[in-house]
XYZ file of N, CA and C in Angstrom:
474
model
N 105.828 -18.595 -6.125
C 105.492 -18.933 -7.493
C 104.773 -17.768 -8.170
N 103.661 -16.850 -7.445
C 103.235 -15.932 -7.821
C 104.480 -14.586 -8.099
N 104.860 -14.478 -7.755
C 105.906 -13.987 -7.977
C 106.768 -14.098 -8.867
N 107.116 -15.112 -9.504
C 107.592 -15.479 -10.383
C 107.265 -15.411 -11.759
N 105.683 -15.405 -11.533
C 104.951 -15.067 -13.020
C 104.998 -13.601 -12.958
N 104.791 -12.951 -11.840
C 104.942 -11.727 -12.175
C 106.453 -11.107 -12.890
N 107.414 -11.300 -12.561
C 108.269 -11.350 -12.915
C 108.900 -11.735 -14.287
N 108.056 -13.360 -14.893
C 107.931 -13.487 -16.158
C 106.886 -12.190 -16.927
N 105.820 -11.944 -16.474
C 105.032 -11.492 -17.323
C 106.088 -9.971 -17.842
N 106.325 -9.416 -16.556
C 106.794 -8.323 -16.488
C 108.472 -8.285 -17.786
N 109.205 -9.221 -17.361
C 110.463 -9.281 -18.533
C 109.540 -9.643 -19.670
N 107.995 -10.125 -19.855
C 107.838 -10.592 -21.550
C 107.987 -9.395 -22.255
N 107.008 -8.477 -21.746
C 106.542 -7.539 -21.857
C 107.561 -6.386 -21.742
N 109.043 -6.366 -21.164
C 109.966 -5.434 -21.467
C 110.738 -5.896 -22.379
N 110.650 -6.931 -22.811
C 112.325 -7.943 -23.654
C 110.599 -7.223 -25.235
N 109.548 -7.454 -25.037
C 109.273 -6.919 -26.226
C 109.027 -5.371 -26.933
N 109.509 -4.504 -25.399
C 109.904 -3.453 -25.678
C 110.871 -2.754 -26.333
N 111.826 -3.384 -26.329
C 113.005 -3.064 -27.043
C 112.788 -2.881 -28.171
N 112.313 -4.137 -29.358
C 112.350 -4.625 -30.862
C 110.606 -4.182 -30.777
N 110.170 -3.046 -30.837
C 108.953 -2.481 -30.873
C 109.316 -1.544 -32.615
N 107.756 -1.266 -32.859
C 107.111 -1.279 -34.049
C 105.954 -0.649 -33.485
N 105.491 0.626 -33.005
C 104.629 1.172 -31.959
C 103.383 1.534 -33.338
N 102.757 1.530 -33.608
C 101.594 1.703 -34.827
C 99.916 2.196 -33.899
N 100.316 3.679 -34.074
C 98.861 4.500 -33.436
C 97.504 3.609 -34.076
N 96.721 3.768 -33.251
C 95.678 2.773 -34.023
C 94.155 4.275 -33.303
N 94.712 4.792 -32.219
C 92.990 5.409 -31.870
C 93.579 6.510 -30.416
N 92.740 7.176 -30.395
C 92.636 8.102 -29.167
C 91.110 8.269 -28.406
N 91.090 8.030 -27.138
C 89.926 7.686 -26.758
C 89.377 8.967 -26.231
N 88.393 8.994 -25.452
C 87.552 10.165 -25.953
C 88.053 10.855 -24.329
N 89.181 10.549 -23.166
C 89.330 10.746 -22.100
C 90.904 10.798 -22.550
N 91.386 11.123 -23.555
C 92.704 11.217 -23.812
C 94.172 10.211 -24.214
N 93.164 9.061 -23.943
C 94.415 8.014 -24.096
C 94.933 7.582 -25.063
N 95.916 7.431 -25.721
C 96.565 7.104 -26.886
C 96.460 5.378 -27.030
N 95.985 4.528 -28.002
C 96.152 3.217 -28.374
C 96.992 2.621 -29.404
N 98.087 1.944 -28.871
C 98.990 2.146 -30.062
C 99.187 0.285 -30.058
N 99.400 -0.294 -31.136
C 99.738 -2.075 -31.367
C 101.606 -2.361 -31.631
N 101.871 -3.402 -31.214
C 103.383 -3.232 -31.767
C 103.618 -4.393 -33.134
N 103.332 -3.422 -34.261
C 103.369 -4.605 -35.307
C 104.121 -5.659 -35.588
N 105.492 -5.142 -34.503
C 106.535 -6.917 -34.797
C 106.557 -7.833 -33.358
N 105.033 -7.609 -32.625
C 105.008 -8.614 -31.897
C 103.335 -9.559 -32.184
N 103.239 -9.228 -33.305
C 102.009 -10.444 -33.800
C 102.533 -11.182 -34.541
N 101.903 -12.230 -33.867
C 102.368 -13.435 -34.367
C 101.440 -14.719 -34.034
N 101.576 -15.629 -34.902
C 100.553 -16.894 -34.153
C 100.600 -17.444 -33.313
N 99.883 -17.751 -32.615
C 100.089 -18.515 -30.735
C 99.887 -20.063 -30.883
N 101.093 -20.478 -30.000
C 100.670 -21.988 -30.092
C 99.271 -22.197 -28.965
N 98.594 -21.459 -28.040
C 98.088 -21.849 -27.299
C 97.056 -22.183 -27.759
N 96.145 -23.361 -27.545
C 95.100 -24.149 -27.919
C 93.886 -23.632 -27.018
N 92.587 -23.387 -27.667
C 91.739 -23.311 -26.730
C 91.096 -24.371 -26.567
N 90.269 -24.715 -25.164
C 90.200 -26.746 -25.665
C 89.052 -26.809 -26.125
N 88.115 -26.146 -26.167
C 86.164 -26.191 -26.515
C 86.749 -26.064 -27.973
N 87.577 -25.319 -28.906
C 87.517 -24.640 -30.447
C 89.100 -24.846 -30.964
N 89.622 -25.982 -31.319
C 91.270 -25.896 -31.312
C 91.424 -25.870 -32.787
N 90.159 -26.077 -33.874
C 90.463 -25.361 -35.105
C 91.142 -24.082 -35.296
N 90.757 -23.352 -34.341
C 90.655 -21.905 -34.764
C 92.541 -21.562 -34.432
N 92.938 -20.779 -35.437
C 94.158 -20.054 -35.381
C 94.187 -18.562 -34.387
N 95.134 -18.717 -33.560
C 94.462 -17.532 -32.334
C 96.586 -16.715 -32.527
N 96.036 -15.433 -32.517
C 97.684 -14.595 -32.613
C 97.608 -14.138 -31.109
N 99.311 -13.870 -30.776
C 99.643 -12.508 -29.895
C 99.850 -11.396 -30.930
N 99.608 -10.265 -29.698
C 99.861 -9.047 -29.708
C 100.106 -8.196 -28.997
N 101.469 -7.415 -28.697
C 101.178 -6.191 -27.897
C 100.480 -4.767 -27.579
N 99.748 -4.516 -26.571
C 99.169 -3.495 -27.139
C 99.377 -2.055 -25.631
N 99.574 -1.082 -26.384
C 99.857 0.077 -25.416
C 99.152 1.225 -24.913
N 98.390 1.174 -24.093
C 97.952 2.338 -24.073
C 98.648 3.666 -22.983
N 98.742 4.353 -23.863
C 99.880 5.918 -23.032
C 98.239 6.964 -22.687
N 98.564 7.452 -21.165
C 97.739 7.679 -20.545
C 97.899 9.271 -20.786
N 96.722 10.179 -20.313
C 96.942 12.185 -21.011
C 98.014 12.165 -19.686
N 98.656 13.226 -19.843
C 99.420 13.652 -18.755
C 98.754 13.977 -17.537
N 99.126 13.756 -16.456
C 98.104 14.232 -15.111
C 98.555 15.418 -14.512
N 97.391 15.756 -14.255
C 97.654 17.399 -13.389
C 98.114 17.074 -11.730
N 98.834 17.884 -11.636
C 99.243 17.709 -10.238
C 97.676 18.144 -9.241
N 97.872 17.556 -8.394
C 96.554 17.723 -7.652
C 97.146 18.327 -5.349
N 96.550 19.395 -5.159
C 97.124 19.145 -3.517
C 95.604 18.723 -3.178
N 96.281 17.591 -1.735
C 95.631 16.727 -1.176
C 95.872 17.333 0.449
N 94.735 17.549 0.957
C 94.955 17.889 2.022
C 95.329 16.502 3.315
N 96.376 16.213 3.959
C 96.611 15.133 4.723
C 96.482 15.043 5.962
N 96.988 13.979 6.883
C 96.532 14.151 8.108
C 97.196 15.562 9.117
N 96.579 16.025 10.051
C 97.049 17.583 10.774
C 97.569 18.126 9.751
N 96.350 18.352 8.459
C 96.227 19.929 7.802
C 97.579 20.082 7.089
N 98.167 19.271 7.094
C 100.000 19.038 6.361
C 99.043 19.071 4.662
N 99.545 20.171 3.666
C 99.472 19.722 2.430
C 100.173 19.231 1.904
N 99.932 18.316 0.911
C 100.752 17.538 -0.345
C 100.537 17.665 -1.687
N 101.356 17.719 -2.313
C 101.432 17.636 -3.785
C 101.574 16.525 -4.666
N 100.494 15.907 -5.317
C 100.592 14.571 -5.926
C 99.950 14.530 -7.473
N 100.017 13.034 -7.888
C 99.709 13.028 -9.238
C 98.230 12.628 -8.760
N 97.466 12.825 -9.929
C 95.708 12.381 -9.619
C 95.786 11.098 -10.093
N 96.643 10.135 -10.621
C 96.832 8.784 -11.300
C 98.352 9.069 -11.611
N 99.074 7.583 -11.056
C 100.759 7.400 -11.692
C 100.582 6.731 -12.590
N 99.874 6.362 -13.669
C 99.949 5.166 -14.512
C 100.502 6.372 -15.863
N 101.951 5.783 -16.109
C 101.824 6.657 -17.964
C 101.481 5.701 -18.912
N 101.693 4.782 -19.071
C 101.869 3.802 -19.821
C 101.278 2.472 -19.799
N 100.803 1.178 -19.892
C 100.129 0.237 -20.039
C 100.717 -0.653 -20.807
N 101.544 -1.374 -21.104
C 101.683 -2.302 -21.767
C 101.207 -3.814 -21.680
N 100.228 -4.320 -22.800
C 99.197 -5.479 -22.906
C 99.727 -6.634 -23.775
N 99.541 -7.746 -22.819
C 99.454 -8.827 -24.414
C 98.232 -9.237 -24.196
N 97.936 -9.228 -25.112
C 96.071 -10.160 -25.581
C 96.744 -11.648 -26.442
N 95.727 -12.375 -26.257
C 95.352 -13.718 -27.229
C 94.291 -12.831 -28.301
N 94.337 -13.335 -29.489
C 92.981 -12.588 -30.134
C 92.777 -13.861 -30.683
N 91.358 -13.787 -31.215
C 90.841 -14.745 -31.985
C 89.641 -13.944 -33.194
N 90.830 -13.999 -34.351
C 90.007 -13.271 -35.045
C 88.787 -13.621 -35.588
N 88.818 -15.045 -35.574
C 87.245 -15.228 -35.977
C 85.548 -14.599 -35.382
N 86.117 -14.188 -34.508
C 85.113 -13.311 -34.014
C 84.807 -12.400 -33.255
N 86.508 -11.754 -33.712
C 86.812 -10.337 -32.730
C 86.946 -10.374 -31.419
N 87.508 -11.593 -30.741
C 87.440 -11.451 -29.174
C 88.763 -11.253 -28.613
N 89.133 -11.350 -27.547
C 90.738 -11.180 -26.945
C 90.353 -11.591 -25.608
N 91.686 -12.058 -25.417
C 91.906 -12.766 -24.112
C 93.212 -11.648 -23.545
N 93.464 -11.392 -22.395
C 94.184 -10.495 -21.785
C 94.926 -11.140 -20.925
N 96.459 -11.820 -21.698
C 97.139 -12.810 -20.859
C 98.158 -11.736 -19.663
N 98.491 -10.464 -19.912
C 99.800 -10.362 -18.874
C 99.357 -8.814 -19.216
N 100.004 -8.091 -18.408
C 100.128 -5.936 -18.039
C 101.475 -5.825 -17.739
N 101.621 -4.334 -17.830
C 102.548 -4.213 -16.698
C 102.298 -2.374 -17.081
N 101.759 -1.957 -15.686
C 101.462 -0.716 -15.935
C 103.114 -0.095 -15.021
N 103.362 1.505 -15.840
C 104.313 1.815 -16.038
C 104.179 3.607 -15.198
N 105.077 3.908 -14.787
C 104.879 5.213 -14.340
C 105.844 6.171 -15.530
N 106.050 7.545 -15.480
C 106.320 8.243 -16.599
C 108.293 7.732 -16.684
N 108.666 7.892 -15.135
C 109.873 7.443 -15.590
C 110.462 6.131 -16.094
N 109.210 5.260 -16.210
C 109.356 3.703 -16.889
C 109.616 2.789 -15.351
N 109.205 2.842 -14.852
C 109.531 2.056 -13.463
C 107.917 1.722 -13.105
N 108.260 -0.006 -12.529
C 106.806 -0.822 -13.078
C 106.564 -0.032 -11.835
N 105.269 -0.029 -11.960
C 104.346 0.389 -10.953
C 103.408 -0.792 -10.304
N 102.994 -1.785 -11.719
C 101.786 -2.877 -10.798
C 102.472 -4.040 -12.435
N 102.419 -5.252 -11.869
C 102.293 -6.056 -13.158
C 101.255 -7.321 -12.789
N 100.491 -7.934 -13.605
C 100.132 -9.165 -13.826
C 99.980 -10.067 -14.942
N 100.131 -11.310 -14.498
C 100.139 -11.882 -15.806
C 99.005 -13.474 -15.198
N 98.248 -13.757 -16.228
C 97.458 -14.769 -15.910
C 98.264 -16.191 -15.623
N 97.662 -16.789 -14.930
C 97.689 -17.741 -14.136
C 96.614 -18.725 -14.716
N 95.772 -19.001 -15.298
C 94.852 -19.722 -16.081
C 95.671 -20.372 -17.342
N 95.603 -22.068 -16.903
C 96.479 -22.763 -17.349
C 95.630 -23.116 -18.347
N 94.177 -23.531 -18.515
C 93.601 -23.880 -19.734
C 92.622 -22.792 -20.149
N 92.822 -22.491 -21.758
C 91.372 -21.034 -22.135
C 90.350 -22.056 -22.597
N 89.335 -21.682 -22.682
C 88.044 -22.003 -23.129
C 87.648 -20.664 -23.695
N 86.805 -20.723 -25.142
C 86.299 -19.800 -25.710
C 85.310 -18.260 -24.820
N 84.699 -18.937 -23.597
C 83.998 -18.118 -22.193
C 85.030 -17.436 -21.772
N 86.687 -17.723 -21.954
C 87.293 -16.695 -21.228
C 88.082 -15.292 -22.058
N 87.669 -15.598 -23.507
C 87.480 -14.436 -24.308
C 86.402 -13.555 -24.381
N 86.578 -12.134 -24.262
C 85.907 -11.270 -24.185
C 85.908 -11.075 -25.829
N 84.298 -10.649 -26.396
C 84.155 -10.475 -27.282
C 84.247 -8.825 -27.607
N 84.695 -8.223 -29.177
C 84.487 -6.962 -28.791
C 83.072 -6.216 -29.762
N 82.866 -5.053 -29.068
C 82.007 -4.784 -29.548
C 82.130 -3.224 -30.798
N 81.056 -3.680 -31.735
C 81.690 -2.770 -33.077
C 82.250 -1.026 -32.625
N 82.742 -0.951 -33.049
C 82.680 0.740 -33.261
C 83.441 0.726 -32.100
N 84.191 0.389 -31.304
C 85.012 0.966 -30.504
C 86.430 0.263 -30.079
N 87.324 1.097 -29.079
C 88.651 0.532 -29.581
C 88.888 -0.957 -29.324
N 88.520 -1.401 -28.613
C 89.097 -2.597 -28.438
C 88.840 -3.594 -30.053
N 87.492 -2.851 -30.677
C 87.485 -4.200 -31.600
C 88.459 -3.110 -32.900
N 88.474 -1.983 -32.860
C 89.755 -1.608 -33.424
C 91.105 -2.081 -33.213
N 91.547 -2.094 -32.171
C 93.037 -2.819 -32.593
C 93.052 -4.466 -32.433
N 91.471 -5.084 -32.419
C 91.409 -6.174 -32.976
C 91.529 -6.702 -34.000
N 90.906 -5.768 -34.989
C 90.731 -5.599 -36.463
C 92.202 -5.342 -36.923
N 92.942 -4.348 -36.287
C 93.722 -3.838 -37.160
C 95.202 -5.145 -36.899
N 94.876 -5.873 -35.716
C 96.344 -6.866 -35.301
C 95.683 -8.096 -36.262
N 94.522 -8.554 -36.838
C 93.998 -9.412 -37.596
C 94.647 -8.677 -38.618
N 94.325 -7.791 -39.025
C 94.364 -7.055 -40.246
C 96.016 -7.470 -40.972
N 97.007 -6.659 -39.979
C 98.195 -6.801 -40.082
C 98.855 -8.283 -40.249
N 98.387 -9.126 -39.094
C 98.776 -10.592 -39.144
C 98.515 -10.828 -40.552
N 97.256 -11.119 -41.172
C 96.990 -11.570 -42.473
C 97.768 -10.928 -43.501
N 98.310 -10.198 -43.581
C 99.126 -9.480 -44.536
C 100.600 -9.714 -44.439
N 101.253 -10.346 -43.454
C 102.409 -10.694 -42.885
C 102.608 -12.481 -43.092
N 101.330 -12.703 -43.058
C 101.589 -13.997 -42.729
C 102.019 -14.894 -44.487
């Protein structure tokens, strides 16, 4: 069964690769590019059960990693190797957001190596949210940036 979500999370997250809308939003201070996909926000039917007033969107969100330097690793009997210092190029995210107060929930990944071949995926398994399992964000940095900016966009679309 675990397996299976992985597998879902992993096709959500490529079937919304295709019909992408990639919109730079920030570059972090270690090189990483943050980019939103503006034609995958949209409103979520998922209910949170403590707050079910509140209107909560998806969104995809990407972060593309600096290029890595090749690194040699010395191995077992003195054999050298040549490797990457990190395989991750790519990141692809869906969040829950709840714009009323800038938070996100981080339903599914699927981190990506440069030639596009998954490397790790997950996708949550938490059948009911409660408002405690949103992370709130905090001002001035990216996460509550492409919070702002997938609120931003939704409201203007909607």
């Amino acid at each position: 069964m675990k397996r299976l979500a992985v597998i879902l999370a992993g096709s959500t997250l490529a079937l919304s690769a295709h019909a992408v809308n990639w919109s730079k939003v920030s570059d972090s201070q270690t090189g990483s590019t943050f980019s939103l996909d503006l034609d995958s926000i949209e409103s979520s039917d998922i209910n949170i059960i403590d707050e079910k007033s509140v209107e909560n969107i998806t969104v995809s969100i990407r972060r593309t990693y600096p290029t890595q330097k090749s690194v040699t690793k010395n191995i077992a009997k003195g054999v050298k190797k040549e490797s990457k210092e990190a395989d991750i190029h790519h990141s692809d995210q869906q969040w829950l957001i709840s714009c009323k107060d800038a938070s996100y929930y981080r339903r599914a990944y699927v981190n990506y190596a440069a030639d596009d071949k998954v490397i790790k995926s997950w996708q949550s398994e938490q059948p009911i949210l409660t408002t405690k399992d949103f992370k709130i964000t905090t001002p001035k940095t990216i996460s509550r940036l492409l919070v702002e900016q997938s609120c931003k966009n939704y409201e203007q679309t909607k």
